[in-house]
Amino acid sequence: MTFTRKSGVLLHPTSFYGKEGIGTLGDQAFAFIDWLASADQSLWQILPLGPTGYGDSPYASFSTFAGNPLIIDLEKLAAKGWADKTEIKPAEFIKAEGNVDFGAVVWWKMPVLAKCASYFLLNANDEDKAAYKTFCKEKSSWLDNFALFMSIKSFFDKKAAEEKPADSRWNFYWPKELKNHEEEAIKAWKNEHKNEIETYKVIQFFFDVQWSEVKAYANENGIQIIGDIPIFVAPDSADVWANQSLFQLDDQAHPKAVAGVPPDYFCATGQLWGNPLYDWDAMKKTNYAWWIARIKRVLELTDCIRIDHFRGFEAYWSVPATDDTAMYGKWIKGPGLDLFKTIKKKLGDIPIIAEDLGVITEEVANLRDTAGLPGMKVLQFAFSKDEVKEHGMTNYFMPHNFTTDQCIVYTGTHDNDTAQGWLELIDDETLLIVAQYLTGSETTVQKAKAMVKSGALRNLMIKSVLSSSAAYAVIPFQDIAGYNNEGRMNRPATTGANWCWRMKKTDLKEKAARNLAFLSSLYGRNI
């Protein structure tokens, strides 16, 4: 598929301001879309929308098909008559401003959502109940297993909190018959836990309705949503539990090997992600049916797909499950072009972006190009002083070196420093290279530092990606608003303080929108 010239903003819904302690699909989502439209932007990129688990990462969710219940807007539920207004007031410890405290939000909001689900089942009108039944029927291929998984997980998570086992995940702690998805055990559980299972389904219906309204509003305003598919899924997920034959598991349902990446820019010992690896031979025997279903679901929710860690389809880093770091893994061949041929045959020429960062070999580049997928360019990666010393200004992340317009350029991604934070941290030698490249003139370190302090150099980074030949130019909202690293979303290979950044209501500035609209018009991105 050919990507035409557009620009947009990267911002995940959890990062909206709002009084529920986390961004939601309420008024703030619509206000952001209005701001995008006023800025003449036609793209809104998000992170994965799944329900997050340990570590709060959207790249490690309980289901790759389900939606995150935490971003459901409670006031919108009440406005539809699906919730009791007296039951949805945020607890006193929920912060209206500041970063997301996921633990506090989960502790308060999930029981409230359960009450809303009960209220809906008792009080919704016939039309809404019929819509819910239709939703359950249409999404049954993933919804039934997800609701069942969450019901069982909730029960045994509570039990594990008392018994404190070494590992409370489904494949370590659940009874064998439930772990193995045995028919009689599943049937008995369904009979004994109907209400809880139904609650999880209703909550997913809430998400689906609200997200559909947000997406429709974005599309009506000329804005396409770029979604995100992590290549791997979380070990503690309905995806693995319900499809064990499609993963590299032993006879106890434990991973034989897990995913990661070798030592890289982000971590000297590599990144040990811990995701179970696919059994690609088993996947191929089904004509990749699970992957086809996964992509179809994301295309229901978004207009375009970014596939994270694309290089893993050519070869993936396989780490023994007993290892503590990713240093001693090995590259194993993935499904390659066969998967993408099947996707095209089943779904047509759909818009897919390949996240081709990291260790990119000639084989990975050939797979990307043969599959006809645009890759990614990140401006922050363009200015290695060592590479400039050795090769001159030939870095392929520099806009003047883009060899095709079929690529997506970013100032940075959710895994990087913000542009302002990065500029404040780089050494003087690199800063001088950046300043000279972006201004097109000789300068001094002192002048460059003054440009960093004023925000001028950050603005030139934005101008550089918008003026480039890349088909899509996407800018993290933090870069537009001028945040330093207090606005950073994620630090790879770390846990504890990621994914929690939230914007302020005052960040949706008219001046910033006007400037973005001007630059987008100037460089032909708002046609």
XYZ file of C-alpha atoms in Angstrom:
527
model
C 0.000 0.000 0.000
C 1.248 3.485 -0.853
C 1.395 5.951 2.043
C 0.650 9.551 1.055
C 2.039 12.654 2.719
C 0.532 13.223 6.184
C 1.502 14.283 9.682
C 0.228 13.704 13.167
C 0.830 13.263 16.870
C 1.726 10.344 19.130
C -0.264 10.319 22.385
C -1.718 7.348 24.240
C -5.218 7.745 25.776
C -3.925 7.022 29.287
C -1.976 10.289 28.990
C -5.050 12.528 28.770
C -5.792 14.784 31.719
C -8.933 14.028 33.737
C -10.346 13.456 37.184
C -10.375 9.627 37.104
C -6.625 9.473 37.741
C -5.936 8.256 34.204
C -6.813 9.423 30.722
C -10.197 8.160 29.573
C -12.370 8.084 26.466
C -14.439 10.966 27.759
C -14.483 14.680 26.985
C -10.696 14.932 27.077
C -10.377 12.491 24.160
C -12.758 14.560 22.071
C -10.985 17.780 23.079
C -7.696 16.303 21.885
C -9.245 15.366 18.534
C -10.581 18.922 18.216
C -7.061 20.217 18.903
C -5.582 17.867 16.285
C -8.133 19.083 13.746
C -7.340 22.730 14.567
C -3.660 21.893 13.998
C -4.495 20.427 10.551
C -3.201 17.016 11.583
C -4.521 13.868 9.949
C -2.829 11.173 12.080
C -3.180 10.173 15.723
C -0.816 7.402 16.805
C -1.506 5.424 19.977
C 0.097 2.529 21.838
C -1.624 -0.880 22.191
C -5.114 -0.630 23.713
C -5.144 -3.893 25.682
C -5.799 -4.327 29.422
C -2.470 -3.838 31.153
C -1.037 -6.168 33.771
C 2.101 -6.234 35.905
C 4.304 -3.234 35.103
C 1.388 -1.363 33.486
C 2.878 -1.787 30.032
C 0.494 -1.652 27.068
C 2.940 -4.036 25.416
C 2.172 -6.743 27.996
C -1.586 -7.067 28.356
C -3.960 -9.772 29.552
C -5.350 -9.963 26.018
C -4.229 -8.685 22.642
C -7.890 -8.536 21.561
C -9.555 -6.887 24.565
C -9.642 -3.204 25.493
C -8.213 -1.521 28.574
C -11.067 -1.050 31.078
C -9.164 1.681 32.927
C -9.730 4.160 30.084
C -13.503 3.700 30.080
C -15.077 7.027 31.036
C -17.523 6.636 33.933
C -19.413 9.859 33.309
C -20.102 8.752 29.741
C -21.550 5.515 31.122
C -23.830 7.468 33.459
C -24.908 9.756 30.615
C -26.132 6.688 28.691
C -27.995 5.404 31.726
C -25.518 2.549 32.169
C -24.242 3.573 35.599
C -25.555 4.985 38.855
C -24.252 8.570 39.108
C -23.821 8.187 42.861
C -21.445 5.247 42.421
C -18.888 6.777 40.053
C -17.369 9.620 42.045
C -13.565 9.163 42.224
C -12.148 8.155 45.597
C -10.382 10.874 47.583
C -6.949 9.395 46.843
C -7.443 9.572 43.062
C -5.468 12.466 41.613
C -7.116 14.735 39.042
C -3.689 15.915 37.890
C -0.232 14.421 37.705
C 1.044 11.035 36.577
C -1.084 7.906 36.676
C -0.915 5.907 39.896
C -1.946 2.623 38.304
C -2.231 0.750 41.601
C -4.623 3.321 43.041
C -6.666 3.561 39.833
C -7.054 -0.219 39.555
C -7.985 -0.569 43.244
C -10.706 2.086 42.937
C -11.968 1.803 39.366
C -12.286 -1.924 38.696
C -14.887 -2.480 41.462
C -16.753 0.605 40.223
C -16.802 -0.803 36.690
C -18.152 -4.095 38.071
C -21.004 -2.150 39.729
C -21.647 -0.353 36.455
C -21.851 -3.700 34.657
C -24.437 -4.962 37.151
C -26.383 -1.704 36.798
C -26.350 -2.060 33.010
C -27.675 -5.624 33.103
C -30.537 -4.557 35.366
C -31.426 -1.154 33.940
C -30.337 -0.795 30.309
C -33.112 -0.433 27.766
C -33.963 -3.192 25.306
C -32.044 -1.580 22.436
C -28.836 -1.334 24.456
C -29.177 -4.878 25.758
C -29.675 -6.092 22.189
C -26.516 -4.235 21.147
C -24.658 -5.945 23.991
C -25.874 -9.387 22.899
C -24.778 -8.659 19.337
C -21.363 -7.590 20.594
C -20.987 -10.828 22.589
C -21.934 -12.910 19.563
C -19.681 -11.087 17.119
C -16.643 -11.071 19.437
C -17.144 -14.521 20.945
C -13.991 -15.922 19.299
C -11.863 -13.949 21.774
C -14.326 -12.505 24.292
C -15.444 -15.833 25.774
C -11.917 -16.990 26.561
C -10.874 -13.559 27.813
C -13.801 -13.245 30.250
C -13.269 -16.819 31.411
C -9.529 -16.266 31.864
C -10.057 -13.089 33.880
C -12.654 -14.772 36.086
C -10.286 -17.653 36.912
C -7.318 -15.320 37.258
C -9.156 -13.028 39.685
C -10.057 -15.970 41.909
C -6.559 -17.449 42.022
C -4.834 -14.082 42.303
C -6.755 -13.507 45.533
C -5.876 -17.002 46.746
C -2.213 -16.452 45.846
C -2.165 -13.200 47.806
C -2.780 -15.285 50.941
C -0.594 -18.281 50.103
C 2.241 -16.283 48.447
C 3.462 -18.894 45.935
C 6.722 -18.349 44.072
C 4.817 -17.685 40.855
C 1.073 -17.071 40.697
C 0.669 -17.039 36.915
C -1.852 -19.424 35.342
C 0.752 -21.921 34.115
C 2.424 -22.160 37.533
C -0.386 -21.852 40.054
C -3.766 -22.824 38.613
C -5.094 -26.378 39.082
C -3.961 -28.669 36.299
C -7.421 -29.110 34.765
C -7.966 -25.356 34.456
C -4.399 -24.696 33.386
C -4.824 -27.248 30.599
C -8.183 -25.826 29.551
C -9.893 -29.189 30.106
C -13.487 -29.209 28.871
C -15.223 -30.510 32.002
C -13.336 -28.172 34.324
C -14.106 -25.179 32.100
C -17.786 -26.122 31.917
C -18.006 -26.404 35.697
C -16.273 -23.055 36.199
C -18.653 -21.347 33.794
C -21.652 -22.713 35.671
C -20.321 -21.610 39.051
C -19.069 -18.148 37.997
C -21.628 -16.911 35.479
C -22.002 -13.457 37.007
C -18.279 -12.695 37.128
C -17.778 -13.871 33.556
C -20.696 -11.737 32.423
C -19.234 -8.721 34.218
C -16.002 -8.915 32.212
C -18.005 -9.115 28.989
C -20.109 -6.066 29.846
C -17.002 -4.054 30.690
C -15.545 -4.951 27.287
C -18.800 -3.810 25.701
C -18.416 -0.478 27.505
C -14.911 -0.116 26.083
C -15.971 -1.074 22.572
C -18.838 1.432 22.497
C -16.748 4.302 23.837
C -13.738 3.631 21.637
C -15.988 3.318 18.569
C -17.419 6.759 19.333
C -13.938 8.263 19.723
C -12.700 6.657 16.487
C -15.778 7.768 14.572
C -15.274 11.353 15.780
C -11.615 11.267 14.748
C -12.480 9.924 11.294
C -15.233 12.537 10.873
C -12.570 15.181 11.506
C -10.247 13.731 8.873
C -7.979 12.000 11.373
C -6.810 8.407 10.969
C -5.694 6.428 14.003
C -2.430 4.464 13.870
C -2.698 1.460 16.170
C 0.056 -0.753 17.518
C 0.543 -4.523 17.636
C 3.335 -5.879 19.854
C 4.905 -8.801 18.033
C 4.726 -10.914 21.206
C 2.032 -11.355 23.842
C 2.276 -11.477 27.617
C 2.865 -14.860 29.285
C 0.055 -14.122 31.772
C -2.619 -13.685 29.134
C -5.736 -15.255 27.740
C -3.889 -15.405 24.414
C -1.351 -17.970 25.609
C -3.700 -19.832 27.948
C -6.352 -20.381 25.255
C -3.876 -21.162 22.430
C -1.140 -23.201 24.072
C -0.430 -25.283 20.978
C 0.671 -22.147 19.127
C 3.493 -21.346 21.560
C 6.812 -22.950 22.511
C 5.683 -24.469 25.815
C 6.684 -27.670 27.589
C 4.248 -30.301 28.902
C 3.693 -28.174 32.036
C 2.728 -25.166 29.879
C 5.937 -23.388 30.897
C 7.924 -21.552 28.200
C 10.875 -23.438 26.776
C 12.448 -20.159 25.705
C 11.423 -16.521 25.918
C 11.722 -13.367 23.855
C 14.151 -10.502 24.172
C 16.795 -8.616 22.251
C 20.594 -8.816 22.466
C 22.700 -6.043 24.046
C 21.802 -2.759 22.351
C 21.532 1.023 22.622
C 19.163 0.703 25.569
C 20.796 -2.030 27.667
C 24.290 -3.543 27.799
C 22.969 -6.979 28.813
C 20.127 -6.961 26.299
C 16.446 -6.755 27.102
C 14.854 -9.867 28.582
C 11.169 -9.432 27.758
C 10.102 -12.874 28.955
C 7.308 -13.372 26.419
C 6.663 -16.954 25.304
C 7.766 -17.532 21.730
C 5.499 -18.654 18.909
C 5.600 -22.108 17.416
C 5.640 -20.814 13.864
C 5.287 -24.303 12.363
C 2.041 -24.758 14.280
C 0.923 -21.257 13.233
C 1.582 -22.050 9.575
C -0.542 -25.220 9.721
C -3.546 -23.022 10.566
C -2.691 -20.513 7.793
C -1.763 -18.101 10.584
C -5.420 -17.899 11.632
C -4.606 -16.449 15.067
C -2.466 -13.686 13.565
C -5.103 -12.920 10.923
C -7.752 -12.609 13.646
C -5.453 -10.403 15.700
C -4.823 -7.987 12.834
C -8.520 -7.893 11.934
C -9.336 -6.901 15.520
C -6.818 -4.055 15.525
C -8.209 -2.846 12.197
C -11.652 -2.705 13.826
C -10.206 -0.293 16.378
C -7.783 1.710 14.215
C -7.137 2.691 10.599
C -3.481 1.705 10.261
C -1.203 -0.698 12.145
C 2.338 -0.340 13.403
C 3.846 -3.771 14.162
C 6.354 -3.507 16.993
C 9.685 -5.370 16.668
C 9.174 -6.222 12.996
C 12.639 -7.779 12.770
C 11.331 -10.696 14.862
C 9.438 -11.988 11.820
C 12.717 -12.495 9.974
C 14.588 -13.842 13.019
C 13.840 -13.570 16.738
C 16.159 -13.591 19.748
C 15.426 -16.785 21.675
C 16.629 -16.835 25.292
C 16.570 -19.947 27.501
C 13.676 -19.545 29.928
C 15.989 -20.051 32.924
C 18.350 -17.181 32.030
C 18.396 -13.931 34.029
C 19.534 -11.730 31.138
C 19.152 -11.756 27.356
C 22.906 -11.908 26.717
C 23.095 -15.590 25.807
C 20.178 -15.961 23.436
C 20.401 -16.898 19.779
C 18.744 -15.831 16.553
C 16.080 -18.227 15.249
C 14.418 -17.798 11.864
C 10.839 -16.516 11.898
C 8.016 -17.018 9.381
C 9.393 -14.410 6.993
C 7.507 -13.397 3.878
C 5.114 -16.349 4.090
C 3.185 -14.665 6.919
C 2.823 -11.370 5.064
C 1.752 -13.082 1.851
C -0.960 -14.849 3.843
C -2.054 -11.596 5.506
C -2.368 -9.919 2.116
C -4.243 -12.886 0.657
C -6.716 -12.957 3.560
C -7.097 -9.243 4.309
C -5.987 -7.402 1.180
C -3.439 -4.611 0.891
C -3.885 -3.215 4.388
C -1.839 -0.319 5.862
C 0.971 -1.742 8.004
C 4.039 0.092 9.320
C 7.121 -1.956 10.198
C 8.921 -0.917 13.400
C 12.340 -1.742 11.990
C 14.561 -0.256 14.688
C 17.317 -2.104 16.517
C 19.509 -4.800 14.960
C 18.461 -4.543 11.318
C 20.240 -6.880 8.935
C 20.083 -7.005 5.155
C 17.629 -9.912 5.508
C 15.273 -7.829 7.680
C 15.420 -4.908 5.240
C 14.705 -7.251 2.331
C 11.700 -8.717 4.154
C 10.346 -5.228 4.889
C 10.815 -4.068 1.311
C 9.547 -7.261 -0.338
C 6.438 -7.139 1.868
C 6.011 -3.519 0.738
C 5.991 -2.050 4.242
C 7.296 1.389 5.216
C 9.861 1.446 8.011
C 10.625 3.977 10.729
C 13.179 6.788 11.030
C 13.935 8.404 14.389
C 15.677 11.775 14.289
C 17.326 11.299 17.690
C 19.237 8.332 16.237
C 20.752 10.452 13.452
C 23.492 12.280 15.299
C 26.028 9.797 16.641
C 29.286 11.748 16.931
C 31.317 8.545 16.503
C 29.518 7.704 13.272
C 29.916 11.263 12.002
C 33.661 11.062 12.717
C 33.969 7.774 10.837
C 31.465 8.150 7.995
C 30.537 11.815 7.821
C 26.900 12.857 7.485
C 25.731 9.533 6.036
C 23.556 8.235 8.899
C 20.378 6.826 7.344
C 18.239 8.465 10.048
C 19.292 11.903 8.776
C 16.452 13.250 6.618
C 18.713 14.063 3.650
C 19.681 10.371 3.492
C 16.164 8.924 3.295
C 16.258 6.659 0.235
C 12.474 6.410 -0.086
C 9.456 8.487 0.804
C 7.746 5.289 1.995
C 8.859 5.617 5.594
C 7.574 7.160 8.824
C 9.745 9.740 10.581
C 9.614 10.664 14.271
C 11.472 13.125 16.443
C 11.456 10.270 18.980
C 9.198 7.466 20.144
C 7.626 6.423 23.444
C 10.881 4.551 24.211
C 13.117 7.606 23.835
C 13.870 10.718 25.817
C 11.609 13.581 24.854
C 13.243 15.847 22.277
C 13.837 18.540 24.893
C 15.124 16.016 27.426
C 17.457 14.497 24.858
C 18.867 17.864 23.830
C 19.522 18.730 27.476
C 21.450 15.470 28.027
C 23.641 15.017 24.953
C 27.316 15.963 25.137
C 28.644 19.185 23.652
C 30.181 17.545 20.597
C 26.898 15.867 19.629
C 24.944 19.025 20.409
C 27.112 20.975 17.993
C 26.433 18.444 15.225
C 22.690 18.682 15.914
C 22.666 22.479 15.964
C 24.671 22.807 12.756
C 22.542 20.248 10.949
C 19.223 21.760 11.995
C 20.206 25.418 11.484
C 22.266 24.845 8.349
C 24.998 27.133 9.602
C 28.125 27.160 11.706
C 27.531 27.913 15.359
C 29.074 27.461 18.798
C 28.247 25.190 21.710
C 27.266 28.234 23.745
C 24.764 29.357 21.116
C 23.492 25.805 20.721
C 22.860 25.557 24.461
C 20.966 28.837 24.356
C 18.796 27.379 21.575
C 18.134 24.304 23.729
C 17.110 26.436 26.686
C 14.723 28.540 24.602
C 13.174 25.521 22.896
C 14.317 26.722 19.483
C 16.380 23.611 18.739
C 13.493 21.331 19.724
C 11.238 23.268 17.348
C 13.804 22.819 14.584
C 13.683 19.053 15.191
C 9.923 19.178 14.631
C 10.418 21.293 11.503
C 13.027 18.827 10.227
C 10.734 15.797 10.382
C 7.802 17.712 8.871
C 9.922 19.007 5.990
C 11.467 15.601 5.268
C 10.536 13.398 2.322
C 8.965 10.741 4.600
C 5.344 9.928 3.842
C 4.258 10.216 7.462
C 5.763 12.536 10.071
C 4.683 11.793 13.649
C 5.622 13.884 16.670
C 5.144 12.811 20.296
C 2.822 15.282 22.008
C 5.448 15.893 24.704
C 7.754 17.337 22.027
C 5.098 19.741 20.848
C 4.285 20.810 24.414
C 7.987 21.194 25.266
C 8.342 18.652 28.059
C 11.787 17.614 29.228
C 12.302 14.053 30.456
C 9.633 14.490 33.111
C 7.370 13.736 30.161
C 9.156 10.567 29.081
C 6.769 7.636 28.623
C 9.047 4.604 28.901
C 12.612 3.645 29.729
C 13.226 0.214 28.169
C 14.644 -2.509 30.419
C 13.363 -0.725 33.544
C 10.230 -1.081 35.656
C 8.433 0.979 38.258
C 7.931 4.419 36.738
C 6.938 3.830 33.129
C 3.771 4.485 31.100
C 2.371 6.885 33.701
C 2.907 10.351 32.196
C -0.177 12.560 31.824
C -0.607 15.871 30.090
C -2.141 18.972 31.644
C -5.384 20.458 30.381
C -3.494 23.651 29.576
C -1.168 21.756 27.204
C -3.686 21.913 24.352
C -2.490 25.365 23.369
C -3.962 27.257 20.438
C -0.564 28.743 19.554
C 1.018 25.290 19.255
C -1.863 24.142 17.044
C -1.474 27.192 14.774
C 2.255 26.591 14.427
C 1.765 22.917 13.641
C -0.904 23.792 11.070
C 1.416 26.342 9.434
C 4.321 23.893 9.160
C 2.072 21.099 7.901
C 0.734 23.411 5.192
C 4.189 24.729 4.353
C 5.517 21.212 3.770
C 2.449 19.776 2.051
C 1.220 17.502 4.833
C -2.362 18.768 5.123
C -3.515 18.119 1.570
